PDB file of C-alpha atoms in Angstrom:
ATOM      1  CA  MET A  27    -254.263  35.138 -30.462  1.00 71.00           C
ATOM      2  CA  SER A  28    -250.778  33.749 -30.064  1.00 84.00           C
ATOM      3  CA  GLU A  29    -249.986  30.578 -28.175  1.00 88.00           C
ATOM      4  CA  ALA A  30    -247.924  32.581 -25.683  1.00 87.00           C
ATOM      5  CA  ALA A  31    -250.908  34.822 -24.881  1.00 86.00           C
ATOM      6  CA  ILE A  32    -253.189  31.802 -24.504  1.00 87.00           C
ATOM      7  CA  ALA A  33    -250.666  30.114 -22.200  1.00 90.00           C
ATOM      8  CA  LYS A  34    -250.375  33.292 -20.122  1.00 91.00           C
ATOM      9  CA  LYS A  35    -254.163  33.555 -19.741  1.00 89.00           C
ATOM     10  CA  ALA A  36    -254.379  29.859 -18.856  1.00 90.00           C
ATOM     11  CA  GLU A  37    -251.777  30.439 -16.123  1.00 90.00           C
ATOM     12  CA  VAL A  38    -253.805  33.379 -14.732  1.00 91.00           C
ATOM     13  CA  VAL A  39    -256.942  31.187 -14.674  1.00 90.00           C
ATOM     14  CA  LYS A  40    -254.982  28.427 -12.880  1.00 92.00           C
ATOM     15  CA  GLN A  41    -253.613  30.892 -10.293  1.00 92.00           C
ATOM     16  CA  THR A  42    -257.120  32.252  -9.694  1.00 91.00           C
ATOM     17  CA  ALA A  43    -258.533  28.730  -9.341  1.00 91.00           C
ATOM     18  CA  ASP A  44    -255.762  27.881  -6.845  1.00 91.00           C
ATOM     19  CA  LEU A  45    -256.545  31.057  -4.881  1.00 90.00           C
ATOM     20  CA  ILE A  46    -260.244  30.172  -4.777  1.00 91.00           C
ATOM     21  CA  ASN A  47    -259.643  26.551  -3.791  1.00 90.00           C
ATOM     22  CA  ALA A  48    -257.197  27.508  -1.024  1.00 90.00           C
ATOM     23  CA  ALA A  49    -259.537  30.102   0.496  1.00 90.00           C
ATOM     24  CA  GLN A  50    -261.783  29.409   3.466  1.00 90.00           C
ATOM     25  CA  SER A  51    -264.111  32.090   2.159  1.00 92.00           C
ATOM     26  CA  ALA A  52    -264.477  34.522  -0.705  1.00 93.00           C
ATOM     27  CA  ILE A  53    -266.955  37.357  -1.019  1.00 95.00           C
ATOM     28  CA  VAL A  54    -267.718  38.876  -4.434  1.00 95.00           C
ATOM     29  CA  VAL A  55    -268.472  42.608  -4.468  1.00 95.00           C
ATOM     30  CA  ASP A  56    -269.261  45.406  -6.910  1.00 93.00           C
ATOM     31  CA  TYR A  57    -267.127  48.393  -5.958  1.00 91.00           C
ATOM     32  CA  ARG A  58    -268.457  50.812  -8.604  1.00 91.00           C
ATOM     33  CA  GLY A  59    -268.926  54.307  -7.218  1.00 91.00           C
ATOM     34  CA  LEU A  60    -266.333  54.083  -4.437  1.00 92.00           C
ATOM     35  CA  THR A  61    -263.661  56.753  -4.426  1.00 93.00           C
ATOM     36  CA  VAL A  62    -259.980  55.838  -4.498  1.00 93.00           C
ATOM     37  CA  ALA A  63    -259.712  56.858  -0.835  1.00 94.00           C
ATOM     38  CA  GLU A  64    -262.651  54.605   0.114  1.00 94.00           C
ATOM     39  CA  VAL A  65    -261.210  51.615  -1.770  1.00 93.00           C
ATOM     40  CA  THR A  66    -257.832  52.237  -0.123  1.00 94.00           C
ATOM     41  CA  ASP A  67    -259.511  52.353   3.299  1.00 95.00           C
ATOM     42  CA  LEU A  68    -261.424  49.144   2.554  1.00 95.00           C
ATOM     43  CA  ARG A  69    -258.279  47.350   1.383  1.00 94.00           C
ATOM     44  CA  LYS A  70    -256.465  48.452   4.556  1.00 95.00           C
ATOM     45  CA  GLN A  71    -259.256  47.118   6.781  1.00 94.00           C
ATOM     46  CA  LEU A  72    -259.243  43.825   4.899  1.00 94.00           C
ATOM     47  CA  ARG A  73    -255.441  43.553   4.933  1.00 94.00           C
ATOM     48  CA  ASP A  74    -255.375  44.185   8.711  1.00 93.00           C
ATOM     49  CA  ALA A  75    -257.704  41.191   9.114  1.00 91.00           C
ATOM     50  CA  GLY A  76    -255.553  38.958   6.880  1.00 92.00           C
ATOM     51  CA  VAL A  77    -257.943  39.206   3.933  1.00 94.00           C
ATOM     52  CA  LYS A  78    -256.753  39.754   0.367  1.00 94.00           C
ATOM     53  CA  MET A  79    -258.951  41.671  -2.079  1.00 94.00           C
ATOM     54  CA  SER A  80    -258.327  41.391  -5.818  1.00 92.00           C
ATOM     55  CA  VAL A  81    -260.037  42.851  -8.845  1.00 92.00           C
ATOM     56  CA  ILE A  82    -260.306  39.966 -11.287  1.00 92.00           C
ATOM     57  CA  LYS A  83    -261.791  39.860 -14.769  1.00 93.00           C
ATOM     58  CA  ASN A  84    -265.170  38.153 -14.870  1.00 93.00           C
ATOM     59  CA  LYS A  85    -264.142  35.771 -17.663  1.00 93.00           C
ATOM     60  CA  ILE A  86    -261.144  34.604 -15.625  1.00 93.00           C
ATOM     61  CA  LEU A  87    -263.351  34.040 -12.562  1.00 93.00           C
ATOM     62  CA  ASP A  88    -265.892  32.247 -14.728  1.00 92.00           C
ATOM     63  CA  ARG A  89    -263.250  29.856 -16.046  1.00 92.00           C
ATOM     64  CA  ALA A  90    -261.644  29.433 -12.614  1.00 92.00           C
ATOM     65  CA  VAL A  91    -264.872  28.149 -11.019  1.00 92.00           C
ATOM     66  CA  GLU A  92    -265.797  25.972 -13.990  1.00 90.00           C
ATOM     67  CA  GLY A  93    -266.284  22.384 -12.849  1.00 86.00           C
ATOM     68  CA  THR A  94    -265.995  23.237  -9.128  1.00 87.00           C
ATOM     69  CA  ASP A  95    -268.455  23.474  -6.245  1.00 87.00           C
ATOM     70  CA  TYR A  96    -268.466  27.243  -6.777  1.00 90.00           C
ATOM     71  CA  GLU A  97    -270.150  27.280 -10.212  1.00 89.00           C
ATOM     72  CA  ASP A  98    -273.236  28.853  -8.613  1.00 89.00           C
ATOM     73  CA  LEU A  99    -271.198  32.045  -8.239  1.00 91.00           C
ATOM     74  CA  ARG A 100    -271.036  32.550 -12.008  1.00 91.00           C
ATOM     75  CA  SER A 101    -274.139  34.760 -11.933  1.00 91.00           C
ATOM     76  CA  THR A 102    -272.272  37.207  -9.675  1.00 91.00           C
ATOM     77  CA  PHE A 103    -269.459  37.742 -12.182  1.00 93.00           C
ATOM     78  CA  VAL A 104    -271.130  40.706 -13.892  1.00 91.00           C
ATOM     79  CA  GLY A 105    -269.854  44.273 -14.001  1.00 90.00           C
ATOM     80  CA  PRO A 106    -266.823  45.450 -12.037  1.00 89.00           C
ATOM     81  CA  THR A 107    -265.930  42.602  -9.714  1.00 92.00           C
ATOM     82  CA  ALA A 108    -263.607  42.404  -6.744  1.00 94.00           C
ATOM     83  CA  VAL A 109    -263.187  39.311  -4.599  1.00 95.00           C
ATOM     84  CA  ALA A 110    -262.084  39.287  -0.953  1.00 95.00           C
ATOM     85  CA  PHE A 111    -260.319  36.014  -0.053  1.00 93.00           C
ATOM     86  CA  SER A 112    -259.557  34.733   3.427  1.00 93.00           C
ATOM     87  CA  ASP A 113    -257.384  31.719   4.180  1.00 90.00           C
ATOM     88  CA  GLU A 114    -257.686  32.030   7.969  1.00 86.00           C
ATOM     89  CA  ASP A 115    -260.875  33.547   9.395  1.00 86.00           C
ATOM     90  CA  PRO A 116    -263.771  32.500   7.164  1.00 88.00           C
ATOM     91  CA  ILE A 117    -266.104  35.195   8.497  1.00 89.00           C
ATOM     92  CA  ALA A 118    -263.715  38.170   8.388  1.00 90.00           C
ATOM     93  CA  PRO A 119    -264.412  39.202   4.765  1.00 93.00           C
ATOM     94  CA  ALA A 120    -268.181  39.072   5.300  1.00 93.00           C
ATOM     95  CA  LYS A 121    -267.978  41.117   8.520  1.00 93.00           C
ATOM     96  CA  ILE A 122    -265.715  43.810   7.098  1.00 94.00           C
ATOM     97  CA  LEU A 123    -267.504  44.095   3.751  1.00 94.00           C
ATOM     98  CA  LYS A 124    -270.971  44.155   5.375  1.00 94.00           C
ATOM     99  CA  LYS A 125    -269.929  46.917   7.771  1.00 93.00           C
ATOM    100  CA  PHE A 126    -268.315  48.872   4.933  1.00 94.00           C
ATOM    101  CA  ALA A 127    -271.386  48.386   2.689  1.00 93.00           C
ATOM    102  CA  ASP A 128    -273.626  49.660   5.494  1.00 92.00           C
ATOM    103  CA  ASP A 129    -271.522  52.845   5.653  1.00 92.00           C
ATOM    104  CA  HIS A 130    -271.025  53.202   1.863  1.00 91.00           C
ATOM    105  CA  ASP A 131    -274.016  52.636  -0.401  1.00 91.00           C
ATOM    106  CA  ALA A 132    -271.766  52.249  -3.458  1.00 91.00           C
ATOM    107  CA  LEU A 133    -270.362  48.888  -2.266  1.00 92.00           C
ATOM    108  CA  GLU A 134    -272.624  45.969  -3.122  1.00 93.00           C
ATOM    109  CA  ILE A 135    -272.064  42.416  -1.916  1.00 94.00           C
ATOM    110  CA  LYS A 136    -273.013  40.119  -4.804  1.00 94.00           C
ATOM    111  CA  GLY A 137    -272.369  36.683  -3.316  1.00 93.00           C
ATOM    112  CA  GLY A 138    -269.664  34.347  -2.162  1.00 93.00           C
ATOM    113  CA  PHE A 139    -268.755  31.251  -0.265  1.00 94.00           C
ATOM    114  CA  ILE A 140    -267.936  30.682   3.389  1.00 91.00           C
ATOM    115  CA  GLU A 141    -266.218  27.551   4.657  1.00 89.00           C
ATOM    116  CA  LYS A 142    -266.167  26.033   1.162  1.00 85.00           C
ATOM    117  CA  SER A 143    -269.957  26.372   0.699  1.00 89.00           C
ATOM    118  CA  VAL A 144    -271.709  28.886  -1.588  1.00 91.00           C
ATOM    119  CA  LYS A 145    -274.006  31.124   0.469  1.00 92.00           C
ATOM    120  CA  THR A 146    -276.964  33.349  -0.342  1.00 89.00           C
ATOM    121  CA  LEU A 147    -276.814  37.069   0.401  1.00 89.00           C
ATOM    122  CA  ASP A 148    -279.023  36.534   3.452  1.00 89.00           C
ATOM    123  CA  GLU A 149    -276.679  33.842   4.768  1.00 90.00           C
ATOM    124  CA  ILE A 150    -273.632  36.058   4.167  1.00 92.00           C
ATOM    125  CA  ASN A 151    -275.322  38.905   6.067  1.00 90.00           C
ATOM    126  CA  GLU A 152    -276.198  36.492   8.881  1.00 89.00           C
ATOM    127  CA  TYR A 153    -272.577  35.317   9.127  1.00 87.00           C
ATOM    128  CA  ALA A 154    -271.459  38.962   9.096  1.00 88.00           C
ATOM    129  CA  THR A 155    -273.491  39.725  12.215  1.00 88.00           C
ATOM    130  CA  MET A 156    -272.111  36.770  14.172  1.00 83.00           C
ATOM    131  CA  PRO A 157    -269.503  37.445  16.853  1.00 79.00           C
ATOM    132  CA  SER A 158    -265.918  36.751  15.819  1.00 73.00           C
ATOM    133  CA  ARG A 159    -264.120  33.588  16.884  1.00 74.00           C
ATOM    134  CA  GLU A 160    -262.212  35.520  19.544  1.00 78.00           C
ATOM    135  CA  ASP A 161    -265.451  37.013  20.905  1.00 80.00           C
ATOM    136  CA  LEU A 162    -267.064  33.568  21.052  1.00 81.00           C
ATOM    137  CA  LEU A 163    -264.034  32.133  22.871  1.00 85.00           C
ATOM    138  CA  SER A 164    -264.151  35.043  25.306  1.00 86.00           C
ATOM    139  CA  MET A 165    -267.854  34.416  25.962  1.00 84.00           C
ATOM    140  CA  LEU A 166    -267.160  30.718  26.515  1.00 85.00           C
ATOM    141  CA  ALA A 167    -264.310  31.451  28.921  1.00 86.00           C
ATOM    142  CA  SER A 168    -266.510  33.878  30.834  1.00 84.00           C
ATOM    143  CA  ALA A 169    -269.332  31.338  31.008  1.00 84.00           C
ATOM    144  CA  LEU A 170    -266.932  28.686  32.311  1.00 84.00           C
ATOM    145  CA  GLN A 171    -265.424  31.044  34.901  1.00 85.00           C
ATOM    146  CA  ASP A 172    -268.755  32.136  36.371  1.00 81.00           C
ATOM    147  CA  PRO A 173    -269.570  28.835  38.184  1.00 82.00           C
ATOM    148  CA  MET A 174    -266.006  28.723  39.536  1.00 82.00           C
ATOM    149  CA  ARG A 175    -266.387  32.245  40.946  1.00 83.00           C
ATOM    150  CA  LYS A 176    -269.647  31.255  42.653  1.00 83.00           C
ATOM    151  CA  ILE A 177    -268.005  28.189  44.207  1.00 85.00           C
ATOM    152  CA  ALA A 178    -265.052  30.286  45.391  1.00 83.00           C
ATOM    153  CA  ARG A 179    -267.413  32.851  46.992  1.00 86.00           C
ATOM    154  CA  ALA A 180    -269.390  30.088  48.695  1.00 84.00           C
ATOM    155  CA  VAL A 181    -266.210  28.488  50.080  1.00 85.00           C
ATOM    156  CA  LYS A 182    -264.971  31.894  51.268  1.00 85.00           C
ATOM    157  CA  ALA A 183    -268.335  32.638  52.903  1.00 84.00           C
ATOM    158  CA  VAL A 184    -268.222  29.296  54.745  1.00 85.00           C
ATOM    159  CA  ALA A 185    -264.613  29.953  55.849  1.00 83.00           C
ATOM    160  CA  ASP A 186    -265.504  33.476  57.040  1.00 83.00           C
ATOM    161  CA  LYS A 187    -268.509  32.139  58.976  1.00 82.00           C
ATOM    162  CA  GLU A 188    -266.321  29.497  60.673  1.00 81.00           C
ATOM    163  CA  ASP A 189    -263.745  32.180  61.556  1.00 79.00           C
ATOM    164  CA  GLU A 190    -266.484  34.294  63.189  1.00 80.00           C
ATOM    165  CA  ALA A 191    -267.769  31.278  65.137  1.00 75.00           C
ATOM    166  CA  ALA A 192    -264.302  30.457  66.457  1.00 66.00           C
TER     167      ALA A 192
END
């Protein structure tokens, strides 16, 4: 192999390593058996959530995680491999891929990391069922508003009672 080809492959490994290190989460999947239309639909759903999915050669992934905290993922780099990366919402790839895998038996989640920590399949599925950040914030806001509403009703009831007495 020529030096130029080796340098080019080394650059691809470096770019992949940079992509992995910059990501908040990455989920490794086997997409074998999905139709082109299904893969296109999946990519659209991921893209709408700010998630990038790439098909990357296993050897490149293997070299990219070498010497990092993600070496435990090496066992997942077998067969056709696609990786969904998220720089923003760490749970988005897990949620979208889990929902898609539930609807399409051909998609198999092999592993991944969330918030810079390698997770088991059970942990990934658990994260996937959690409410989104926006949903959690909405629940918190609702919980904080409820006592205020009760106080406002009590004050109004007292004011109405005083108006009736006067």
